Amino acid sequence: MIDHLLGRPSVGWKRAQVILVIIFWFWRILRGDPNGPRLLWLRRANRALQGFTPWQLIVSTLTGVYAVRNLDKILGLAAPEPLANLYSPSYYRATWIAIGLDAGFATAMSIRPRWLKDICSVLFSIYYIIYASEADEKIRKYRAVPTVEMLRTTWEKTTNPYVKMLSHHPRISIRRKIMLARPKDSTYRRPITTWLFFAPPADQLSRATDLILDFPGGGFVSMTPEHHEERLRMWAIRTGRPVLSVDYGKAPEYPYPFSIDECFDLYRVLVETTGIVIGMSGRELNIICTGDSAGAHIACCVMFKILETQMSLPHPLALVLNYAALDFNFTSWMTPQNLRVLQTEQSSAHLSMLAEQKDHLRHISPLSMVGDRKVRRRRSLRDTLRTLASSSSTAKMPPLRTRHTTSSIKHVNSLDDDSYDEGGAMGDVEDEPLDRVNEEDKPLRARIRFNPQVSRVEFEQAARAPPEPAAPGSQWHGNEQASSTEKAPIGTRLTMTSRTGYFQDRIISPSMMRAMAILYIGPHRNPDFQSDYQLSPILAPDRLLAQFPPLLMSCGEKDPFVDDTLIFAGRVREAKRARRAELERVLSSASPSQHLRMTGIQSSTPAASTTIPSASSLAGLGLGRNDNVSPDEARRALRGEYERLRAEGDVDWVQMHIFSEWSHGYLQMPSLMREARGVIDDLADWMDDVFAGAAVATGSLSTSFAAASASAKNDTQRARGGDGIPAARLEPPEGETAVDDDVSGSSSEETVAGRHLCV
């Protein structure tokens, strides 16, 4: 109350108030009249209570306090639970444990020394796991004004020694920290810190040719590969291939674009040494890049640099992006361009549940992103007890784990499709017809007054509007042919972004997103958020997206970043369709020589704003970097690209898994949520299939890789003015060692030296 009287909330005043209240009542107990003051009936009540034991008095007092604090729930006046139907039960239970741990670690954040802080963090976490409401309130206050220390403390809790003792990680043969030197022409000198995980016997690493390169998430400000270790170990065991994860520089110490440049330098080192630098065979190297959250953002930006660099770098076989953060434009409303992409994908039967999710007028609350199960009405105590008694036998729950693909996405609800009607029909009302329901209890859509004159004008204008031309390349769409004239409506024109729609998410809050964006950009840059695709990969031009390797994108249905996944997947598909139409136009031209000058000719079709690749971009096709590529070679390369795109479909370009009633960070929850283990295994199986597909064409892949690698080595040597390859001693910086943990758990120090980097 003191801080409210002063008009300035303060933790210090709250602490002073608590201390003063405790001192006052202790003084009254010790110095006051033991029979109580002469006030009303207090002394008579005191004499009546003297017949009870101290135990009875204490328990009855605590029970009375509990009843008073929950009086609104007893009387049925409690506020509705906003997250009641948002998450699946398993995901909600996982977030309950995660938030309890976050609250405990945040509470102990300022305790010193370190050993006492670690103990108190665990003890406080146990308290907050038991008292979940207190944990929600505590973490809400911390997230309102997040700091770097708070983010790192709460997200890096798995390295607490006592939490680590309780954790169980699958056993692998190699867990090694390796420090890699930068390429000589890099503008940075800070060594690259990586962690290598390998499950088969250690001697098999020298024969490995496939590598999973992981960029771990952490909001650009926290978390290392050690905090993703359970997932990385599971991938190493499931695939039998080495998994290399990079500990890139975190903001604010290393702001944008340091982490992107560091990860790109790592990719260069691996490609130019064909994996020898980490102990692989060196014969050939097939890489799949993966990332989650901020790591998925970095993986996309590294792919952009690979496509735009003047060096001849072979492309990764595929990208695996999990709940990617791809847009730094924190707006409330969907842009018309992105809404057009969603409408096109909706009409292509890719996102059949999108119209329901984006139509905010279908709910009693305009901000609701989940269905209104039935008309809200006050429930009596008898109804509540009856529901509790029958819930175990009659409850019908949705599937705990549902995977949606681009070819068949189904929105899972706990009600049947034929009974799930939230509009004016009010089909889920049990016994009250619509005309007898109070106006405030009707869904919002049922309360809208239909104006036939205004609506008729809009319908007539829409009917007179000429149909839009079909998108180029739609004739190649196969069974999932999409036409821009078949746009399905997505409810109101004011369509909220997922960041605004899921602002109450239990893992990522808007304040945390803003804080991470500010820290990542840093104090010395003023980026253009409308065009900088290194900050917002969702804005990347079609000429880059058309060259992307196969994508696997996964995200939770209730994730604040789910729009990023949907829009980026749709843009990649559109870019590849446009690229296919452009190649068809060029190759079928009467005089193709004018189109094959290899100078980056712009498309004349507005809908297909791709360019014919320059000679440097043909290096990825095995032609090498040559500014004097002949028209015949260029035509053959374009013909091969066209045939490949014509033989492929949407699923070959992008596979998208949307997990029903999940949100962010499920790859971090295999110990808390059994379904997350299945998702991690599915991702590993998909990467296995990609590696197996590359092994089928191993001859052609080896030839193109060798040509590209040789060209990259020659280019960098010519740029240095010499042909010698300097030896780089890959030593840990002062005070650090490379640790190799074997199966038995023992550790040994290793100085990685004598290996050569082709830089």
Short mmCIF file of N, CA and C in Angstrom, two decimals, residues 181-183 185-188 190 192 258-272 302 305 311:
data_model
loop_
_atom_site.label_atom_id
_atom_site.label_comp_id
_atom_site.label_asym_id
_atom_site.label_seq_id
_atom_site.Cartn_x
_atom_site.Cartn_y
_atom_site.Cartn_z
N ALA A 181 39.88 -22.03 -36.06
CA ALA A 181 40.39 -20.74 -36.50
C ALA A 181 39.54 -20.22 -37.65
N ARG A 182 39.45 -18.90 -37.73
CA ARG A 182 38.71 -18.27 -38.82
C ARG A 182 39.51 -18.35 -40.12
N PRO A 183 38.82 -18.22 -41.27
CA PRO A 183 39.56 -18.07 -42.52
C PRO A 183 40.44 -16.82 -42.48
N ASP A 185 40.99 -14.53 -44.61
CA ASP A 185 40.43 -13.31 -45.16
C ASP A 185 39.21 -12.83 -44.38
N SER A 186 38.89 -13.43 -43.25
CA SER A 186 37.77 -13.00 -42.44
C SER A 186 38.12 -11.71 -41.71
N THR A 187 37.11 -10.88 -41.48
CA THR A 187 37.33 -9.62 -40.76
C THR A 187 37.36 -9.81 -39.25
N TYR A 188 37.10 -11.03 -38.79
CA TYR A 188 37.10 -11.32 -37.36
C TYR A 188 38.28 -12.23 -37.02
N ARG A 190 38.18 -13.72 -33.62
CA ARG A 190 37.71 -14.54 -32.51
C ARG A 190 37.54 -15.97 -32.97
N ILE A 192 36.18 -19.77 -33.44
CA ILE A 192 34.82 -20.29 -33.49
C ILE A 192 34.73 -21.49 -32.53
N PHE A 258 27.35 -10.16 -36.25
CA PHE A 258 28.49 -10.98 -35.84
C PHE A 258 28.16 -12.47 -35.91
N SER A 259 27.02 -12.88 -35.36
CA SER A 259 26.69 -14.31 -35.31
C SER A 259 26.50 -14.88 -36.71
N ILE A 260 25.93 -14.10 -37.63
CA ILE A 260 25.75 -14.59 -39.00
C ILE A 260 27.11 -14.77 -39.67
N ASP A 261 27.99 -13.78 -39.54
CA ASP A 261 29.32 -13.90 -40.14
C ASP A 261 30.10 -15.05 -39.53
N GLU A 262 29.97 -15.26 -38.23
CA GLU A 262 30.69 -16.34 -37.57
C GLU A 262 30.22 -17.70 -38.08
N CYS A 263 28.91 -17.87 -38.20
CA CYS A 263 28.38 -19.15 -38.69
C CYS A 263 28.73 -19.36 -40.16
N PHE A 264 28.76 -18.28 -40.94
CA PHE A 264 29.17 -18.41 -42.34
C PHE A 264 30.65 -18.79 -42.43
N ASP A 265 31.49 -18.20 -41.59
CA ASP A 265 32.90 -18.58 -41.56
C ASP A 265 33.06 -20.05 -41.19
N LEU A 266 32.25 -20.52 -40.26
CA LEU A 266 32.31 -21.94 -39.89
C LEU A 266 31.94 -22.81 -41.09
N TYR A 267 30.91 -22.44 -41.81
CA TYR A 267 30.53 -23.22 -42.99
C TYR A 267 31.67 -23.24 -44.00
N ARG A 268 32.32 -22.11 -44.20
CA ARG A 268 33.46 -22.06 -45.13
C ARG A 268 34.58 -23.00 -44.69
N VAL A 269 34.91 -22.95 -43.41
CA VAL A 269 36.00 -23.79 -42.90
C VAL A 269 35.67 -25.26 -43.12
N LEU A 270 34.42 -25.65 -42.83
CA LEU A 270 34.04 -27.05 -42.99
C LEU A 270 34.08 -27.47 -44.46
N VAL A 271 33.57 -26.62 -45.35
CA VAL A 271 33.52 -26.97 -46.77
C VAL A 271 34.92 -27.01 -47.37
N GLU A 272 35.74 -26.02 -47.06
CA GLU A 272 37.06 -25.94 -47.68
C GLU A 272 38.02 -27.01 -47.17
N VAL A 302 22.69 -17.47 -43.19
CA VAL A 302 23.89 -18.13 -43.72
C VAL A 302 23.63 -18.64 -45.13
N LYS A 305 24.00 -15.79 -47.53
CA LYS A 305 25.39 -15.47 -47.80
C LYS A 305 26.04 -16.50 -48.72
N MET A 311 32.47 -16.53 -53.78
CA MET A 311 33.19 -17.80 -53.71
C MET A 311 32.29 -18.93 -54.17
#
